[in-house]
Short mmCIF file of C-alpha atoms and ligand atoms in Angstrom, two decimals:
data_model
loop_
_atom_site.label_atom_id
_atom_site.label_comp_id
_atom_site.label_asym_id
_atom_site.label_seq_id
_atom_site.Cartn_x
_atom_site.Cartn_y
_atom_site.Cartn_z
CA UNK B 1 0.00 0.00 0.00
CA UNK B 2 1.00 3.68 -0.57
CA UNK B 3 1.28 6.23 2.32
CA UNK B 4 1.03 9.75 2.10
CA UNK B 5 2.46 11.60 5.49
CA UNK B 6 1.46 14.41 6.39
CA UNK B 7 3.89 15.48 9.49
CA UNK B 8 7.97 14.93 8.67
CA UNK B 9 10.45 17.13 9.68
CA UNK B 10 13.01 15.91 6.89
CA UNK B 11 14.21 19.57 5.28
CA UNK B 12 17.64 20.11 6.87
CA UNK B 13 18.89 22.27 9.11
CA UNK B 14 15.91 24.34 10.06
CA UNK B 15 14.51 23.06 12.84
CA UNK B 16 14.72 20.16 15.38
CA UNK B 17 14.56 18.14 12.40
CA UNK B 18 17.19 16.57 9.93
CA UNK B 19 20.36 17.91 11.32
CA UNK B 20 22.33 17.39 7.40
CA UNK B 21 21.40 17.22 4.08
CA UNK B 22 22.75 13.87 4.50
CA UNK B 23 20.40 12.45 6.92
CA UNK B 24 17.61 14.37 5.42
CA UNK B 25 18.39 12.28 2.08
CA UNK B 26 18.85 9.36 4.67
CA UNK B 27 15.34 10.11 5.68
CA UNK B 28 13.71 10.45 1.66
CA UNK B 29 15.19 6.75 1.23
CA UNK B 30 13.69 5.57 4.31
CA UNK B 31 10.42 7.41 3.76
CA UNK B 32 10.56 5.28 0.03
CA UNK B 33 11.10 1.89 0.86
CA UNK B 34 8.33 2.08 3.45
CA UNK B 35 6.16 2.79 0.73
CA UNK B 36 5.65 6.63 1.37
CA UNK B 37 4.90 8.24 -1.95
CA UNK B 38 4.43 11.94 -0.82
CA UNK B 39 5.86 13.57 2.24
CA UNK B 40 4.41 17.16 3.38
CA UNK B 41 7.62 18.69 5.04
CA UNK B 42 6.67 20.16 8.01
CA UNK B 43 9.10 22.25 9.91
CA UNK B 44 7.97 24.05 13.30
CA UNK B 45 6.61 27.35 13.63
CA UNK B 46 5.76 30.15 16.25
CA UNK B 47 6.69 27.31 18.58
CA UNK B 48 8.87 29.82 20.74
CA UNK B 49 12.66 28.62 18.84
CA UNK B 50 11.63 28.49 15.00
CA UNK B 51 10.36 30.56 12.95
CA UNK B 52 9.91 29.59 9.32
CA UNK B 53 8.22 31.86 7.42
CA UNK B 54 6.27 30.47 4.45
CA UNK B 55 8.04 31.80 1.74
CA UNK B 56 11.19 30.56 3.41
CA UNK B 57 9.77 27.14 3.10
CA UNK B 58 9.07 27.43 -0.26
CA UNK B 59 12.51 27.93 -1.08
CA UNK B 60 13.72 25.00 1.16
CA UNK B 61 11.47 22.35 -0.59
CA UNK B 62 12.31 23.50 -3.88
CA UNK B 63 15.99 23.12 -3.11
CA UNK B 64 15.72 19.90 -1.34
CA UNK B 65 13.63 18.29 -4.07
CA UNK B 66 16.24 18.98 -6.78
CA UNK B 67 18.39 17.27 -4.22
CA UNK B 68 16.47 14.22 -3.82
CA UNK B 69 15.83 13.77 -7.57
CA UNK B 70 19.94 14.32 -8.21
CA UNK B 71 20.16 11.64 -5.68
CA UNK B 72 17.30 9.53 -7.60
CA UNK B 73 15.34 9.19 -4.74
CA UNK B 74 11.40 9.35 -6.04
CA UNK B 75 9.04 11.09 -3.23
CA UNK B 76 6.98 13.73 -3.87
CA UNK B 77 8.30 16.41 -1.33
CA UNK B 78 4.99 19.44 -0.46
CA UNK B 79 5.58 22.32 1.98
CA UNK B 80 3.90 22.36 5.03
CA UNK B 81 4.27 23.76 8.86
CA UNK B 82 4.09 22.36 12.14
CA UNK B 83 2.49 25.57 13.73
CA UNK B 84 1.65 25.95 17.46
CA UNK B 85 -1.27 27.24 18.54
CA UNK B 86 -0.75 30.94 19.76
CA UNK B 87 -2.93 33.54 19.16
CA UNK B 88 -0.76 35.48 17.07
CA UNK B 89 -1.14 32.30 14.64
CA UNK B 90 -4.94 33.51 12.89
CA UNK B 91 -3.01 36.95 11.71
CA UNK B 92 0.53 34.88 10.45
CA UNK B 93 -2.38 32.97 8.43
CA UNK B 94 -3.86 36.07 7.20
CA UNK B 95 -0.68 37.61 6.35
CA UNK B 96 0.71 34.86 3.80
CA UNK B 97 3.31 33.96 6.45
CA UNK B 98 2.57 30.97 7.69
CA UNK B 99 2.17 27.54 5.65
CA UNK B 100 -0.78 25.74 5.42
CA UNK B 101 -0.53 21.94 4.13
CA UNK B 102 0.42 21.39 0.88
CA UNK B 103 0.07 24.84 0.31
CA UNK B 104 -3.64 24.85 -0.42
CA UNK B 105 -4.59 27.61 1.98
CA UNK B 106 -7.43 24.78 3.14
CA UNK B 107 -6.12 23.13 6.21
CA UNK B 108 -3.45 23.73 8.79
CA UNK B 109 -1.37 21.36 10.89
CA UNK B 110 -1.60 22.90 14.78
CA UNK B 111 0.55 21.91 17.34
CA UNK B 112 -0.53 22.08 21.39
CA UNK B 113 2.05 22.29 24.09
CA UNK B 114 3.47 18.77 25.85
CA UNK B 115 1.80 18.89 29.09
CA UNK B 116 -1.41 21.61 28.86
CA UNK B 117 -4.25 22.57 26.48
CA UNK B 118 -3.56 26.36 26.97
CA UNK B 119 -6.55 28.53 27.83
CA UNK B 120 -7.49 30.43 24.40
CA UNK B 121 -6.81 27.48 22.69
CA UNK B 122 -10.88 27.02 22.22
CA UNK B 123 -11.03 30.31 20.42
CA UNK B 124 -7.70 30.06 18.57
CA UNK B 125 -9.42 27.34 17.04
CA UNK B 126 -12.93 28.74 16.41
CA UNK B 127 -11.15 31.54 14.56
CA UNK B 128 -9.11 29.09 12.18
CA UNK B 129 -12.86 27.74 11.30
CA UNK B 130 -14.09 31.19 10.71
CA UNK B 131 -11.50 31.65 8.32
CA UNK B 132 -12.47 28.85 6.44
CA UNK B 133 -9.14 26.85 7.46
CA UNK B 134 -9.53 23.01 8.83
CA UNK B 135 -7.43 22.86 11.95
CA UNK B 136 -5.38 18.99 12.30
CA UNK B 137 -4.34 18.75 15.90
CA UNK B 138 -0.78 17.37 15.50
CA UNK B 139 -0.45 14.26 17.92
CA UNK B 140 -2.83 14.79 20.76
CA UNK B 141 -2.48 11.08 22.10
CA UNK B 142 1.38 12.85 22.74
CA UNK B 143 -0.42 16.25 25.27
CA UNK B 144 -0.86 15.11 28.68
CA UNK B 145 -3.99 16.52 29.72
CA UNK B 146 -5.19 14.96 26.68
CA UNK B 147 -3.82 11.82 26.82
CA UNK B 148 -5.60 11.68 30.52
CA UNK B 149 -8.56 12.64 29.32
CA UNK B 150 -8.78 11.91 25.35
CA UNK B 151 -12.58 12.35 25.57
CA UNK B 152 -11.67 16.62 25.26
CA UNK B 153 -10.76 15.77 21.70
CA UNK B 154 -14.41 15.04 20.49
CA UNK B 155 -15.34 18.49 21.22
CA UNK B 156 -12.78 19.86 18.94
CA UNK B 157 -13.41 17.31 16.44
CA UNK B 158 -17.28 17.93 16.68
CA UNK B 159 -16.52 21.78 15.84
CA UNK B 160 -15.09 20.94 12.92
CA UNK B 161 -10.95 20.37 13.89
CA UNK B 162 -9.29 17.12 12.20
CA UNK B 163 -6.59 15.48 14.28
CA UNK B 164 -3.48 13.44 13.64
CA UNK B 165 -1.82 10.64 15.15
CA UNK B 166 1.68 9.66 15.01
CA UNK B 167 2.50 6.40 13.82
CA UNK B 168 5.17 5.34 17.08
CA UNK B 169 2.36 6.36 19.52
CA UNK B 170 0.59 3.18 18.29
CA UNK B 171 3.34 1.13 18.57
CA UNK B 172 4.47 2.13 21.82
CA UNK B 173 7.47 3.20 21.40
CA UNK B 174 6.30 6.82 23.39
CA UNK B 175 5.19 4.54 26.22
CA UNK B 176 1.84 3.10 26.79
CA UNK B 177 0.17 6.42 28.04
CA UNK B 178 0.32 7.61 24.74
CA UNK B 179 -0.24 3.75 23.12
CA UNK B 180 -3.53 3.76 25.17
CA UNK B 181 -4.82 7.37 24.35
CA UNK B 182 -4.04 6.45 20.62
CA UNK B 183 -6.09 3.64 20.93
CA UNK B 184 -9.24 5.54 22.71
CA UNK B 185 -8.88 8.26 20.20
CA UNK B 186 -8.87 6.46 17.24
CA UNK B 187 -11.49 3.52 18.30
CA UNK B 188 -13.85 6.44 18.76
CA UNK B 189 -13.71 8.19 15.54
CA UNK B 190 -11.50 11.61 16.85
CA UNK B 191 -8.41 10.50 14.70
CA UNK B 192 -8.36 11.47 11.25
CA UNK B 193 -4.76 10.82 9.59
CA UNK B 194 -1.76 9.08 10.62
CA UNK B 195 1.48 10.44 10.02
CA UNK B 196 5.32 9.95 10.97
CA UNK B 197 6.84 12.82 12.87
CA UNK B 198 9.53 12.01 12.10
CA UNK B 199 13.06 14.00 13.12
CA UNK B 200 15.80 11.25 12.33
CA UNK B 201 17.02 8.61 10.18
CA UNK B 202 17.42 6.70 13.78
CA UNK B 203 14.62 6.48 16.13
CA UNK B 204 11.83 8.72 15.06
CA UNK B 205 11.78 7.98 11.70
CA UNK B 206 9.59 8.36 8.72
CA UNK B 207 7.78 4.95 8.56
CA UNK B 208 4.15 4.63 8.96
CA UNK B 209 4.00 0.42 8.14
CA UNK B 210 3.92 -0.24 11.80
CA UNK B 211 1.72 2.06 12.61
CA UNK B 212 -0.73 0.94 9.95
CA UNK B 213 -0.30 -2.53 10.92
CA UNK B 214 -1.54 -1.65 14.70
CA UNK B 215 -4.29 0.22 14.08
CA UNK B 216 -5.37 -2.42 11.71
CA UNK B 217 -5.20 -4.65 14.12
CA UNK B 218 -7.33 -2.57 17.02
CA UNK B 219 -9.76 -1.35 13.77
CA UNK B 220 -9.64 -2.67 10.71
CA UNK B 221 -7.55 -2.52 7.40
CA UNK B 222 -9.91 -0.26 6.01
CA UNK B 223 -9.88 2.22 8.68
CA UNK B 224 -5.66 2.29 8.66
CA UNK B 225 -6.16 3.00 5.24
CA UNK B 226 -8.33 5.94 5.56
CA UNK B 227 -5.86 7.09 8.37
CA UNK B 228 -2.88 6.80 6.00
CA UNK B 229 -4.02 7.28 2.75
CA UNK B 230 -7.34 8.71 1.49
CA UNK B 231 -7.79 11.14 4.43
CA UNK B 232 -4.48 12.67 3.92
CA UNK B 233 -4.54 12.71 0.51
CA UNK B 234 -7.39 14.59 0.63
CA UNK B 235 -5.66 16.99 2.84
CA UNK B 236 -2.91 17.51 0.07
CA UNK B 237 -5.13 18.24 -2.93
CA UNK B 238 -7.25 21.23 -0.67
CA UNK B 239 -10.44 18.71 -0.96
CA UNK B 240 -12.35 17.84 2.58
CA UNK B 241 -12.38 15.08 4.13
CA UNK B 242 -15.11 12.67 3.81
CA UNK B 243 -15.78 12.41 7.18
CA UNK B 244 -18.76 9.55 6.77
CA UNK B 245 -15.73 6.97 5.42
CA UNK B 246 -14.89 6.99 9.10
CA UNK B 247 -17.83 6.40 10.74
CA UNK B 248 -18.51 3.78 8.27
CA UNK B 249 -15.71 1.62 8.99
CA UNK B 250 -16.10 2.30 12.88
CA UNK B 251 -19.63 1.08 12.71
CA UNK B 252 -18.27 -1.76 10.56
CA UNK B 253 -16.44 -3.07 13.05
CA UNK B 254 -17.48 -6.24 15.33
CA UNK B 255 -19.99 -5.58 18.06
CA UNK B 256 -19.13 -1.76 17.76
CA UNK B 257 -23.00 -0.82 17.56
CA UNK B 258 -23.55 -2.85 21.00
CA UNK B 259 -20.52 -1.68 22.55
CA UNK B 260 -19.84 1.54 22.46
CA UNK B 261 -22.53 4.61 21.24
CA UNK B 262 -19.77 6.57 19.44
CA UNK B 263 -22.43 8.46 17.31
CA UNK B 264 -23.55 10.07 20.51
CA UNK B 265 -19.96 11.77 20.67
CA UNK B 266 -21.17 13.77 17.58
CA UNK B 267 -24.60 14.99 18.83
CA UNK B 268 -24.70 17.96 21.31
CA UNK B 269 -26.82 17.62 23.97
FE1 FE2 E 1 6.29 17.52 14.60
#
């Protein structure tokens, strides 16, 4: 199967990221024999150490694909930015100055602090929506006062927010905290796309296989595939997501209709 991620940060030397061009070309070979085709490049943003201004981005990916295709290496490289939710972030939008994914101007990948949802972040997100812009919550399964209490997510997802889970947060290789919230989050519809994260060519790196493979195995192949695939290739060619897919294949699942009443998680009360 093909994979499309949609959080990597493989462009060199401009964030936490790929520290060389050489492990970032390390990190395009990996991403290719795990059967990534496209890679949105996501490098932090407003996030209190980097600032990387759209345009700047631009650049970077067009110099780092030349790169990749001197070096034969066949992924399809699109800017994006990892940007954290501040409230200066609605007005970088406006501006032009920060990235949106794929550069559609349709959907933007939001990142929350490690331990806290920070009060504002509500409205920072309401006034994404009102500016026509789908919010994807980068890795909530990875916030602590999410993780404790994943159930904060539906509201979000309810208004309208997408949300993304990283593909070594299934496996459990960011301890079972974060395994566990994955697993609540995604068995009750709040997780929309799975993606890598990925910063090295050791460690954390871009592979979404294993991933897949788990949340096949707690859903179904059909919902991994939506995670990995369809969703986020929506997300790259400025279309919406097909949000009924989802709740398809959840309600597909065994005993899911006696189990659990995840449809009530969409209704307000
Ligand atoms: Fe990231």
């Amino acid at each position: 199967m093909a994979f499309i991620d949609l959080h990597c940060h493989m462009l060199p030397g401009i964030d936490d990221g790929a520290k060389s061009t050489e492990q970032a070309l390390a990190m395009a070979r990996q991403a290719q024999a795990d059967g990534i085709r496209s890679v949105v490049v996501t490098p932090h943003h407003l996030n209190g150490v980097y600032l990387n201004l759209a345009e700047d981005i631009r650049q970077a990916v067009r110099a780092f694909k030349l790169l990749t295709l001197a070096n034969g290496i066949g992924i399809q490289l699109l800017p994006g930015s990892e940007l954290h939710l501040v409230p200066e972030l609605p007005d970088a939008l406006e501006r032009g100055e920060a990235m949106t994914i794929a550069d559609r101007g349709r959907a933007v990948l939001v990142e929350l602090p490690v331990f806290t949802v920070p009060v504002g972040a509500d409205q920072i997100l309401d006034d994404l929506l009102g500016m026509g812009l789908t919010p994807v919550i980068a890795h909530p399964e990875r916030n602590r006062a999410l993780a404790e209490r994943p159930e904060r997510l539906a509201d979000w997802v309810e208004r309208g927010c997408l949300a993304q889970v990283t593909a070594q947060s299934c496996t459990g290789a960011f301890g079972t905290v974060s395994q566990n919230a994955a697993k609540t989050m995604i068995g009750n519809g709040w997780i929309h796309v799975m993606a890598s994260d990925a910063h090295r060519d050791r460690r954390r790196i871009p592979q979404l296989s294993l991933g897949r493979d788990m949340v096949a195995s707690w859903t179904s192949p059909e919902l991994a595939r939506l995670l990995v695939l369809a969703y986020p290739k929506a997300l790259i060619n400025g279309q919406d997501v097909d949000r009924s897919l989802l709740l398809q294949a959840l309600a597909a699942l065994p005993g899911q209709q006696q189990r659990r009443p995840w449809w009530r998680l969409f209704r307000r009360s």
